[in-house]
Coordinates of C-alpha atoms (C1' of nucleotides) in Angstrom, one line a residue:
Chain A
X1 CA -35.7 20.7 -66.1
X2 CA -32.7 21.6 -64.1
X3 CA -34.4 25.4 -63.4
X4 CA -36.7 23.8 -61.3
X5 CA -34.5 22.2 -58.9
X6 CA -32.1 25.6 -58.7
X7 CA -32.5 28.1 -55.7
X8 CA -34.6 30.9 -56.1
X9 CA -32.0 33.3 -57.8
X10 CA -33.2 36.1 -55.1
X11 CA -32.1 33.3 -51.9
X12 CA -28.5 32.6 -53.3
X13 CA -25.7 34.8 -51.7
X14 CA -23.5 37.0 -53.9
X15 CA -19.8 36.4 -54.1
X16 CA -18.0 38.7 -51.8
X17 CA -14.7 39.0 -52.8
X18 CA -13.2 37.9 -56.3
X19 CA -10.3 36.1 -57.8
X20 CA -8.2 38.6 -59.5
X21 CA -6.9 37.0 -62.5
X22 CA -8.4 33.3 -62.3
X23 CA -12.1 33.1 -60.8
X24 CA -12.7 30.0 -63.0
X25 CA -15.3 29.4 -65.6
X26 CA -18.9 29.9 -64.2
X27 CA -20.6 26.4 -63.5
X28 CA -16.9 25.4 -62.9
X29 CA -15.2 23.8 -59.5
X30 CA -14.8 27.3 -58.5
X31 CA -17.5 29.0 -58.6
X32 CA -19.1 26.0 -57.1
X33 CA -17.0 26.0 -54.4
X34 CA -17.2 29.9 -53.7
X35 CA -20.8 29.8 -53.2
X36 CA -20.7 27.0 -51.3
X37 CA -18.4 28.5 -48.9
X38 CA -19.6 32.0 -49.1
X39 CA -23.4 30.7 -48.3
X40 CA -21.9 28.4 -45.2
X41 CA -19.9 31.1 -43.7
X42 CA -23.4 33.2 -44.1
X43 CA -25.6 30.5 -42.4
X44 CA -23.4 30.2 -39.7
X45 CA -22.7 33.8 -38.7
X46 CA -26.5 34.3 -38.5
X47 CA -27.1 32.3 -35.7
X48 CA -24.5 33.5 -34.1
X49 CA -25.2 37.1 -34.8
X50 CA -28.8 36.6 -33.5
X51 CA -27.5 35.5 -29.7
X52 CA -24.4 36.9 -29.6
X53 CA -24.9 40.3 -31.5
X54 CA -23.3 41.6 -34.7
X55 CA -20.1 43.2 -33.3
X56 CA -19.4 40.4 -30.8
X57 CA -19.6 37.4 -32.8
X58 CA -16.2 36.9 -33.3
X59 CA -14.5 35.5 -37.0
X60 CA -12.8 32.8 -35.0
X61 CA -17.2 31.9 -34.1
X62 CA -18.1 32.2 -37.6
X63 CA -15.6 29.9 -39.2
X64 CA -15.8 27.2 -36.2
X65 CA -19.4 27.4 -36.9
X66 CA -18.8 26.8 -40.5
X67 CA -16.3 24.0 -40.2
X68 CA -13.7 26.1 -42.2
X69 CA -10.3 27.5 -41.2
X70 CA -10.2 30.9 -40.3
X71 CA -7.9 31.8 -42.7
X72 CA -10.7 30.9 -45.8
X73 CA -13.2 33.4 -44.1
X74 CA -10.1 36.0 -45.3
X75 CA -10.0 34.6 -48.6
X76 CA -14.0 34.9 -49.3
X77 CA -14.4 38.3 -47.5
X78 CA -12.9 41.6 -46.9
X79 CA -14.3 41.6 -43.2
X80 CA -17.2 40.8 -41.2
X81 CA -18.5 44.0 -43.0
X82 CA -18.1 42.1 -46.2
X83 CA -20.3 39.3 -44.7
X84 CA -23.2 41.2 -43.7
X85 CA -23.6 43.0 -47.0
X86 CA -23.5 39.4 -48.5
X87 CA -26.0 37.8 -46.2
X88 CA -28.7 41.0 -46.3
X89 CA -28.0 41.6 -50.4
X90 CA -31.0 38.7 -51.0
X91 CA -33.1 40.2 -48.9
X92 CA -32.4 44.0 -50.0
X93 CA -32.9 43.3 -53.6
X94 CA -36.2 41.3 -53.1
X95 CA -37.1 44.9 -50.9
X96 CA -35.5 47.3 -53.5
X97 CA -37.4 45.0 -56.3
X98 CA -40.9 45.5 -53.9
X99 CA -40.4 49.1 -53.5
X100 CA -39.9 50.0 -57.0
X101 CA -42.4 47.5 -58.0
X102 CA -45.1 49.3 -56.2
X103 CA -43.6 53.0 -57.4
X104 CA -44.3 52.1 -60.6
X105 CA -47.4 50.4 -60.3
X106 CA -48.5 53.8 -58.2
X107 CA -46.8 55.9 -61.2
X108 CA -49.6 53.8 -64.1
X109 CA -52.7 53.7 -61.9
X110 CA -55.6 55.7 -62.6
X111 CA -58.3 55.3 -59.6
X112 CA -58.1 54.8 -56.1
X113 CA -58.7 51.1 -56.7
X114 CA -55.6 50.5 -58.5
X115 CA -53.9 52.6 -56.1
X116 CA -54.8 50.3 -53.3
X117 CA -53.9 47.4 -55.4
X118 CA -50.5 48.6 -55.7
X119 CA -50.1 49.2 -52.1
X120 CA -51.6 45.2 -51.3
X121 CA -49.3 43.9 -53.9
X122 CA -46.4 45.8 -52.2
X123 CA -47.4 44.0 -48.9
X124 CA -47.6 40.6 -50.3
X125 CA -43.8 40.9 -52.0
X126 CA -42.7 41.8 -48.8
X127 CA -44.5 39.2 -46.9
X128 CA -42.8 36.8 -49.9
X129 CA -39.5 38.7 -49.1
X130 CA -39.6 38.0 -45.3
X131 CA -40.6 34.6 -45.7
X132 CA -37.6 34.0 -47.6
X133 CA -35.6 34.2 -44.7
X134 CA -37.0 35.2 -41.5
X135 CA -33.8 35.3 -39.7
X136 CA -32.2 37.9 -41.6
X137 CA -35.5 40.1 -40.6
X138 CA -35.2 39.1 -37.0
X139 CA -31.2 40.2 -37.4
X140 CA -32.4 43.6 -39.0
X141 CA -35.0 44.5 -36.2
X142 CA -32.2 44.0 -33.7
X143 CA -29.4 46.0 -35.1
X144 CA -31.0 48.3 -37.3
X145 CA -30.4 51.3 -35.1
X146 CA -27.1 50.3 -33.8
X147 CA -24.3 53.1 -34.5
X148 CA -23.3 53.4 -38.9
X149 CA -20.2 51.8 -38.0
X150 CA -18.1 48.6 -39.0
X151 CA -20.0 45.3 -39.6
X152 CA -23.3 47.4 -39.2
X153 CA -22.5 50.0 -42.0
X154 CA -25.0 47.8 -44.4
X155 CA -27.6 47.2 -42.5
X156 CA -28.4 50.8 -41.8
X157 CA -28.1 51.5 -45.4
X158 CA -31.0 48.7 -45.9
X159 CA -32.6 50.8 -42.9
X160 CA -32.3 53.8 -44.9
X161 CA -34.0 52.6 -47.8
X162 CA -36.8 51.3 -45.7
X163 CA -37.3 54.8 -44.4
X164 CA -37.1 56.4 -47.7
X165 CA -39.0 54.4 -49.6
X166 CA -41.8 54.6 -47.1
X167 CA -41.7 58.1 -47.1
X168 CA -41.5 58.5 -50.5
X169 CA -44.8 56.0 -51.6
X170 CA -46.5 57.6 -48.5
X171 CA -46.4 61.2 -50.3
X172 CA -47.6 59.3 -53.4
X173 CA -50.9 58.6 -51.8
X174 CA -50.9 62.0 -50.1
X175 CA -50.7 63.7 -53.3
X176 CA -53.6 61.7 -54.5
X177 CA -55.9 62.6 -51.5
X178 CA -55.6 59.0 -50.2
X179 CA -54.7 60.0 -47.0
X180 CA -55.5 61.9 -43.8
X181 CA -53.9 65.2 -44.0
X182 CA -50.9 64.8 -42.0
X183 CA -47.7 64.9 -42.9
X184 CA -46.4 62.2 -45.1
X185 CA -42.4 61.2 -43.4
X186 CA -45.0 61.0 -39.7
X187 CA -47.5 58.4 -41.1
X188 CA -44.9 56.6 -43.1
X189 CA -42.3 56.0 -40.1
X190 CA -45.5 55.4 -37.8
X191 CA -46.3 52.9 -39.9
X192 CA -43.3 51.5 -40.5
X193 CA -42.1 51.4 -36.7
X194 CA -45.5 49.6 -35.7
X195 CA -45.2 46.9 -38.6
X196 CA -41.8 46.2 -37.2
X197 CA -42.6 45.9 -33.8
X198 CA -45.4 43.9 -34.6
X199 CA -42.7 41.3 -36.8
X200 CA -40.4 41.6 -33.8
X201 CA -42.7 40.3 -31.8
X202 CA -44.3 37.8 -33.6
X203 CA -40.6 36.4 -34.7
X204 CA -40.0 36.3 -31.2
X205 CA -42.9 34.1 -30.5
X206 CA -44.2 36.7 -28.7
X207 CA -47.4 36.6 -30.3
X208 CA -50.3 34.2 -29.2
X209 CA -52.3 34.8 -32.5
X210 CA -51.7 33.2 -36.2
X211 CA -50.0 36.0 -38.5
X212 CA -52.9 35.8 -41.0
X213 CA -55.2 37.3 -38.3
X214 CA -52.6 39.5 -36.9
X215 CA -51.8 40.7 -40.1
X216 CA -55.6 41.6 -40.7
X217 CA -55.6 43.5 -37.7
X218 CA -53.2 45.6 -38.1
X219 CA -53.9 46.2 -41.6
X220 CA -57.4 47.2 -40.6
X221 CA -56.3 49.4 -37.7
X222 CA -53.3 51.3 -39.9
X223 CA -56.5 51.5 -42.8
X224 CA -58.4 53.4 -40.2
X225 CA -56.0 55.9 -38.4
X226 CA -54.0 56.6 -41.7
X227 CA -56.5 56.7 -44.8
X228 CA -58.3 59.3 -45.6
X229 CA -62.3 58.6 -45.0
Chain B
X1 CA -34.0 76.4 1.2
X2 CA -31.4 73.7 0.1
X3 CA -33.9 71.6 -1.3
X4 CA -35.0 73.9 -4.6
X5 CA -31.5 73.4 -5.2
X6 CA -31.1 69.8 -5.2
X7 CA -31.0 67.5 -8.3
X8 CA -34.3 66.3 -8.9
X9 CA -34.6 62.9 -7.0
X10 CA -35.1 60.8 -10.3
X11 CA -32.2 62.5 -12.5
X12 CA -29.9 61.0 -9.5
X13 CA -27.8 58.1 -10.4
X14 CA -28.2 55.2 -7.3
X15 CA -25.1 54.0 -6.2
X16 CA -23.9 51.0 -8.1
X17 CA -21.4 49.2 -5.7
X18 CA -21.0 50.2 -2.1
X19 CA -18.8 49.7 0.4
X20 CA -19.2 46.6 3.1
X21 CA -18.1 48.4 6.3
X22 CA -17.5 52.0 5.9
X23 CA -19.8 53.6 3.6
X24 CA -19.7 56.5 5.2
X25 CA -22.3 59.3 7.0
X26 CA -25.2 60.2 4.5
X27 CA -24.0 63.1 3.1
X28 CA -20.6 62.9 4.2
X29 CA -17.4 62.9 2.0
X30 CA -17.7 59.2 0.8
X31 CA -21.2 59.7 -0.2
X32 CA -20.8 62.8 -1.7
X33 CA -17.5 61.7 -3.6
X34 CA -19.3 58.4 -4.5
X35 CA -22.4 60.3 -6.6
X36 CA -19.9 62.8 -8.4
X37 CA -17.6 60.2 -9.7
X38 CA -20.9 57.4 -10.6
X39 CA -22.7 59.8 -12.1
X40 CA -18.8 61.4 -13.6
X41 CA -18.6 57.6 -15.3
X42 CA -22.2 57.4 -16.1
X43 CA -22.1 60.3 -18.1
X44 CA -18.9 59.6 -20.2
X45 CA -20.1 56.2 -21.2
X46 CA -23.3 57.2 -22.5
X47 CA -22.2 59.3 -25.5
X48 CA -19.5 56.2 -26.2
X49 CA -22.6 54.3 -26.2
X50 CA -24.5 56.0 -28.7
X51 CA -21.4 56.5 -30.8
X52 CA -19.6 53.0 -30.9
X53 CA -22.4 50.8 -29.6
X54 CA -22.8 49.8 -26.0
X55 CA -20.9 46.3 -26.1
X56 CA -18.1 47.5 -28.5
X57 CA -17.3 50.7 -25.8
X58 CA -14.4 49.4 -23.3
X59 CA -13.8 50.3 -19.7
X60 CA -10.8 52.1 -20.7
X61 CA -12.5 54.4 -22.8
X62 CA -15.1 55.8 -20.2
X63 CA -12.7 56.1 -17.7
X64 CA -11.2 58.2 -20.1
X65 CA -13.8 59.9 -21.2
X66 CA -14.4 60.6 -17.2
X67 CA -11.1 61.3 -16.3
X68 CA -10.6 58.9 -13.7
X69 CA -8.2 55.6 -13.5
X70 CA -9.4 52.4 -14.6
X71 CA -9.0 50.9 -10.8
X72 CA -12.0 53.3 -10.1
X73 CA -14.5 52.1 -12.3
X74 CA -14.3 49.1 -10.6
X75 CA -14.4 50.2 -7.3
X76 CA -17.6 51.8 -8.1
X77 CA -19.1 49.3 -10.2
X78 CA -19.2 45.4 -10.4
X79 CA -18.9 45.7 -14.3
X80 CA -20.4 47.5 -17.2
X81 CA -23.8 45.5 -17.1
X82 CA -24.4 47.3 -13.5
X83 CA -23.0 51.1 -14.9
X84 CA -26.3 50.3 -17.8
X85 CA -28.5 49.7 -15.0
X86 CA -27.3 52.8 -12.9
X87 CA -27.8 54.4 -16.1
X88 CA -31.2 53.4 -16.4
X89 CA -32.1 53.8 -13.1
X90 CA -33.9 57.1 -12.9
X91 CA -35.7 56.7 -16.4
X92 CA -37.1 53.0 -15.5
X93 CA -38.0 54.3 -12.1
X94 CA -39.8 57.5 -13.7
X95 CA -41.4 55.0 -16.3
X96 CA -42.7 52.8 -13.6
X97 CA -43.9 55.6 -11.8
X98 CA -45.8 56.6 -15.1
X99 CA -47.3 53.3 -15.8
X100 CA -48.5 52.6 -12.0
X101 CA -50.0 55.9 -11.9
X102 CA -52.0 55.4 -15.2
X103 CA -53.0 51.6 -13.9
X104 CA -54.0 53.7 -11.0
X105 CA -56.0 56.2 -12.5
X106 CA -57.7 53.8 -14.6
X107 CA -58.6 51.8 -12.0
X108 CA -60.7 54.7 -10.5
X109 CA -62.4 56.5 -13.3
X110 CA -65.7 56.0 -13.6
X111 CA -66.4 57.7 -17.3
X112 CA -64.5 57.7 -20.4
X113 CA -63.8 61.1 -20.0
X114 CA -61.7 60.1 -17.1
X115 CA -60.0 56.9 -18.6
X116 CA -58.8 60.1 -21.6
X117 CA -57.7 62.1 -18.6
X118 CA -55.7 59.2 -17.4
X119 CA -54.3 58.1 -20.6
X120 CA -53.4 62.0 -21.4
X121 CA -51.8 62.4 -18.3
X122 CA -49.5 59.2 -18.8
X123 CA -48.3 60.7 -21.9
X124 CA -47.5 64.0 -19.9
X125 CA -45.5 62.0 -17.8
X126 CA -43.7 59.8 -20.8
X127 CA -42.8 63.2 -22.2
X128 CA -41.5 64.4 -19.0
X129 CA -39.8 61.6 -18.8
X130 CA -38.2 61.5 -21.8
X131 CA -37.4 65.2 -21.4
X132 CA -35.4 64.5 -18.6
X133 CA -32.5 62.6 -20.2
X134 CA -33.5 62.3 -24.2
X135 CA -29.8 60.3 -24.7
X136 CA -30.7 57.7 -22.2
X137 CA -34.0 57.6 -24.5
X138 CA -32.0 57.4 -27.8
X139 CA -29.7 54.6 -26.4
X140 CA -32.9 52.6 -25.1
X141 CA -34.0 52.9 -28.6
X142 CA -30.8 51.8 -30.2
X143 CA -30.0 48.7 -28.0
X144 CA -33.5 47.3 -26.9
X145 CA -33.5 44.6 -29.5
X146 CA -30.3 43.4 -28.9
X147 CA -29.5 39.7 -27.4
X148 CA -30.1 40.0 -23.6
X149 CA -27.1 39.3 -22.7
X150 CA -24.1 41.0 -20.4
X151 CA -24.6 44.4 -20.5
X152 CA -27.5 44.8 -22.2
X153 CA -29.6 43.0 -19.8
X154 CA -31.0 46.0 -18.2
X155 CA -32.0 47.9 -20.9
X156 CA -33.9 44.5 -22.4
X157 CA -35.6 44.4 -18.7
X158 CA -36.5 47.7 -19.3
X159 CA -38.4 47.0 -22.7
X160 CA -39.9 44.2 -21.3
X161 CA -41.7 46.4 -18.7
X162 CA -42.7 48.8 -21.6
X163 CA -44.4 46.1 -23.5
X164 CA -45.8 44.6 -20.4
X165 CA -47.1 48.2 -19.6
X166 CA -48.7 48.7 -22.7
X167 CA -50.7 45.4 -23.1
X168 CA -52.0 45.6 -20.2
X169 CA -52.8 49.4 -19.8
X170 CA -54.3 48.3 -23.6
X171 CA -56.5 45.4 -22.3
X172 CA -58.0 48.0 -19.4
X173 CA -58.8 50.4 -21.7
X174 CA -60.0 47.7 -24.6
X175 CA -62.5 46.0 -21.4
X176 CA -64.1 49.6 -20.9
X177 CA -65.3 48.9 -24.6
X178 CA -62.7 52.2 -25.5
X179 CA -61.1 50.8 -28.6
X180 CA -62.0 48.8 -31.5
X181 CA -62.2 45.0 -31.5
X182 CA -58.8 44.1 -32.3
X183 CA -56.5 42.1 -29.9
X184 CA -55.3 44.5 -27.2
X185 CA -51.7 42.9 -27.6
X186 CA -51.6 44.0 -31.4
X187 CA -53.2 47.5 -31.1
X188 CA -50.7 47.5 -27.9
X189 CA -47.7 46.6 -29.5
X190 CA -48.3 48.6 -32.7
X191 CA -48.8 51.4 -30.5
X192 CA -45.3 51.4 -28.8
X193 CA -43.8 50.5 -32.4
X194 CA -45.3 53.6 -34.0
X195 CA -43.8 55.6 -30.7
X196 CA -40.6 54.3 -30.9
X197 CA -40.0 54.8 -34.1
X198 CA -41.4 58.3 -34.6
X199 CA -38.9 59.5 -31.2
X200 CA -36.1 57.4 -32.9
X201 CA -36.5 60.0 -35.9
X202 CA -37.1 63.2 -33.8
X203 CA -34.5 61.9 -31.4
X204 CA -31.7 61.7 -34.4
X205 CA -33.1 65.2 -36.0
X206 CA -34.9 63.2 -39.1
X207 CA -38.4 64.7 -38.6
X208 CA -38.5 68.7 -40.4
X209 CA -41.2 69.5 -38.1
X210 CA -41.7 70.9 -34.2
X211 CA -42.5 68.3 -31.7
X212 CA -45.7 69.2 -30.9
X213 CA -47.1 69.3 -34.1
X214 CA -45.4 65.7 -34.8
X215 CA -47.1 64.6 -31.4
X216 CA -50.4 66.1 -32.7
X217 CA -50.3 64.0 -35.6
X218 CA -49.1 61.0 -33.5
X219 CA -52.1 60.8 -31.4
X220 CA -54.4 61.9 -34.2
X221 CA -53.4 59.4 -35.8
X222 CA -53.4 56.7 -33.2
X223 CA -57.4 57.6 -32.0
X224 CA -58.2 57.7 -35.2
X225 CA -56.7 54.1 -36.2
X226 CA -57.2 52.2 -32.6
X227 CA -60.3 54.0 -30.7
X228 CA -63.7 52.6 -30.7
X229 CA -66.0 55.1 -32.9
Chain C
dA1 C1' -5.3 60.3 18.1
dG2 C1' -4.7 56.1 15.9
dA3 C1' -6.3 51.9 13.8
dA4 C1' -9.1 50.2 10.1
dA5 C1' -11.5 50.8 6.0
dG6 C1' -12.0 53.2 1.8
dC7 C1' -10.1 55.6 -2.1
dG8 C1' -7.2 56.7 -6.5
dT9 C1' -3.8 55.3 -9.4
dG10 C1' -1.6 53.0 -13.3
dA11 C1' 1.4 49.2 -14.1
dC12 C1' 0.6 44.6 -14.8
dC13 C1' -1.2 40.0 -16.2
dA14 C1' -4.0 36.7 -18.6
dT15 C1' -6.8 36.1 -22.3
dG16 C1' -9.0 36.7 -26.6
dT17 C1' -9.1 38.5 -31.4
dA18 C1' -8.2 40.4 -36.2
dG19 C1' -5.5 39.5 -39.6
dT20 C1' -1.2 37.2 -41.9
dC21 C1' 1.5 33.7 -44.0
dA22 C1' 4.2 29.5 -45.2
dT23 C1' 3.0 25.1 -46.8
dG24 C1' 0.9 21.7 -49.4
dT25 C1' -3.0 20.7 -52.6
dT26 C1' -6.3 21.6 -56.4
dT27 C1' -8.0 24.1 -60.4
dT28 C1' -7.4 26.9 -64.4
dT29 C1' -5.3 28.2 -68.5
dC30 C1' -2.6 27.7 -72.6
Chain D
dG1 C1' 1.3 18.5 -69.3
dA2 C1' 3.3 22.2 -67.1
dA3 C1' 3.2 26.9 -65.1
dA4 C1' 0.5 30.0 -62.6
dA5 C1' -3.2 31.1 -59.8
dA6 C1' -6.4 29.9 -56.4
dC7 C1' -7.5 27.3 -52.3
dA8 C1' -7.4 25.3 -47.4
dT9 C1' -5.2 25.1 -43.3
dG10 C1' -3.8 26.4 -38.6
dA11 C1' 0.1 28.2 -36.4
dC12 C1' 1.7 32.7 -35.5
dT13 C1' 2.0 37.8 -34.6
dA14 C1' 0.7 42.0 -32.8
dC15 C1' -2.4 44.2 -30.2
dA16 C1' -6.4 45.4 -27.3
dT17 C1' -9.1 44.5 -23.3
dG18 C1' -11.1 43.0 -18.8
dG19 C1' -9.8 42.7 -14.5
dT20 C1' -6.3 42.7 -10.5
dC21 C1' -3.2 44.6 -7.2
dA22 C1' 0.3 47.0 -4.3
dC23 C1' 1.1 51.4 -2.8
dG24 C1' 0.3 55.8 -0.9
dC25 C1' -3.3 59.0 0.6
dT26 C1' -8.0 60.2 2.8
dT27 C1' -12.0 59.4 5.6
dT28 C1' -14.4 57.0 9.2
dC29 C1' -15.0 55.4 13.6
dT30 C1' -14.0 54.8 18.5

DNA sequence: AGAAAGCGTGACCATGTAGTCATGTTTTTC
DNA sequence: GAAAAACATGACTACATGGTCACGCTTTCT
């Protein structure tokens, strides 16, 4: 039964950097080791990164934090850069895993009912996928427009594909008359800015109301000024 | 006739740091010399800003950028948290301006033809607003989700007010029985988000289409999804 | 006019940070 | 079991940055 008591294999951080010629046997000491490192040089940079900011969170911060010399946070990442990429990649692939998940289910569907199906199941997974770590969300809402530079590079990548992939399952219910006609990349980003600052809020504690009703409210008002009568 | 060639009062940067004892005559050299060379360092920071990232920009490079020594910058201002707030200055006080007015308008309209007028005319003034110094908008937009701390403090005091603004222009308009039954801090909230994220694109050339046709489908949008029927 | 305050400059100092490395230990591989 | 590779550590280097200051010049004020 050992599956049972493993970690979610979407919540477990990639490696970041490898062992050239030795990385050890999977299961082995080393492996172990690296992910044990890699995922508590992760958890303690995201604190820090939430009320200190990405670019001034120092490594010295990060590996204090961890309880590890600086000079292992070298040996399990390039850069600080390295470490971001690693702490977002769960959460990306649970998105890019959504996203494609709800292409697809748009790409079979025959009626309008299966169409909205798709577009409920997509908000579900991603309900699943913020749930999963809610910090990480809260660190993408705060740096996601920062400048494309340094330890930021990845998360405007993951902003990208939010933006794309909006845009592009938007004009998938345009084409199929499901929506008012406006143009698709303006609905989708509308939509997609107010569910964010809705989730910044309400990750800020900013919110006096339970998500389940917040949720339907705003699924009911983006139903109404976005879908087609 | 010297006043049609003044600056508009609200693109003026206020002074940042003044002198205890010898400020000088209004008008004279000091205060003359004083609003070229804050507004000289204003100016060179805020494309560092947008292109490094407000806490990663040094002292050293805007006094390059404006061509003076370092020893000036502080002369003219305590640190960089107070250059962000001269910065700000005109757009917060222009947004204030816009948000009072509306409070005010609402407050004395006695149809809903009148509470439209008033919210029309707020976002008139937004749009002038924004118009005045779009870059000052951009970097608002790009660091208002940061941690508030240091130099960012401003610009979080500024979103603050915009959220505050919004609920509560959204609760006035949501007692008059104008909007659907939803809570106004939501429909407030999700509001802004789709408005910030929609002039994030425009603001970064991401959206193929003019502005007013993009604003037409913004509020078209909005009504449709947030206004009583 | 002359004393006092403000201004402009860039060298300078103290501090903090990214990244390296020599050393000793553990794991892998054969 | 022995050689090679990986690992953990923290002192160390090289450099960048915030902030100061002494000095010479300009403006203000009386």
């Amino acid at each position: 039964m050992f599956f049972f008591t493993e970690t979610p294999l979407s919540r477990r951080y990639p490696p970041g950097k490898l062992p050239e010629q030795r990385p050890g046997p999977a299961g082995g000491a080393r492996a172990r080791n690296r992910q044990q490192r890699t995922a508590a040089l992760c958890d303690a940079a995201l604190p820090l990164f939430l009320s200190r900011g990405l670019e001034t969170t120092t490594v010295d911060a990060i590996t204090q934090g961890a309880g590890v010399a600086k000079g292992s946070f070298y040996r399990y990442f390039e850069d600080k850069e390295q470490l971001v990429a690693t702490l977002f990649a769960p959460f990306a692939e649970a998105l890019d895993a959504a996203l494609d998940g709800c292409a697809e289910a748009i790409e079979a569907a025959e009626g309008p009912a299966a169409l909205f199906g798709a577009y409920e199941a997509l908000a579900g997974d991603l309900a699943a996928a913020f749930t999963l770590n809610p910090e990480v969300v809260r660190l993408y809402l705060q740096e996601h427009r920062g400048p494309d530079e340094g330890a930021r590079r990845p998360i405007r990548t993951l902003a990208s594909r939010v933006r794309e992939g909006a845009i592009s399952l938007t004009e998938a219910a345009h084409a199929r008359a499901l929506l008012r006609p406006l143009p698709p990349a303006v609905t989708a980003l509308a939509v997609v800015g107010a569910v964010e600052a809705i989730l910044a809020a309400a990750l800020e504690g900013e919110l006096a109301f339970d998500p389940p009703s917040v949720i339907q409210s705003l699924v009911d008002m983006m139903l109404k000024g976005v879908a087609a009568d």
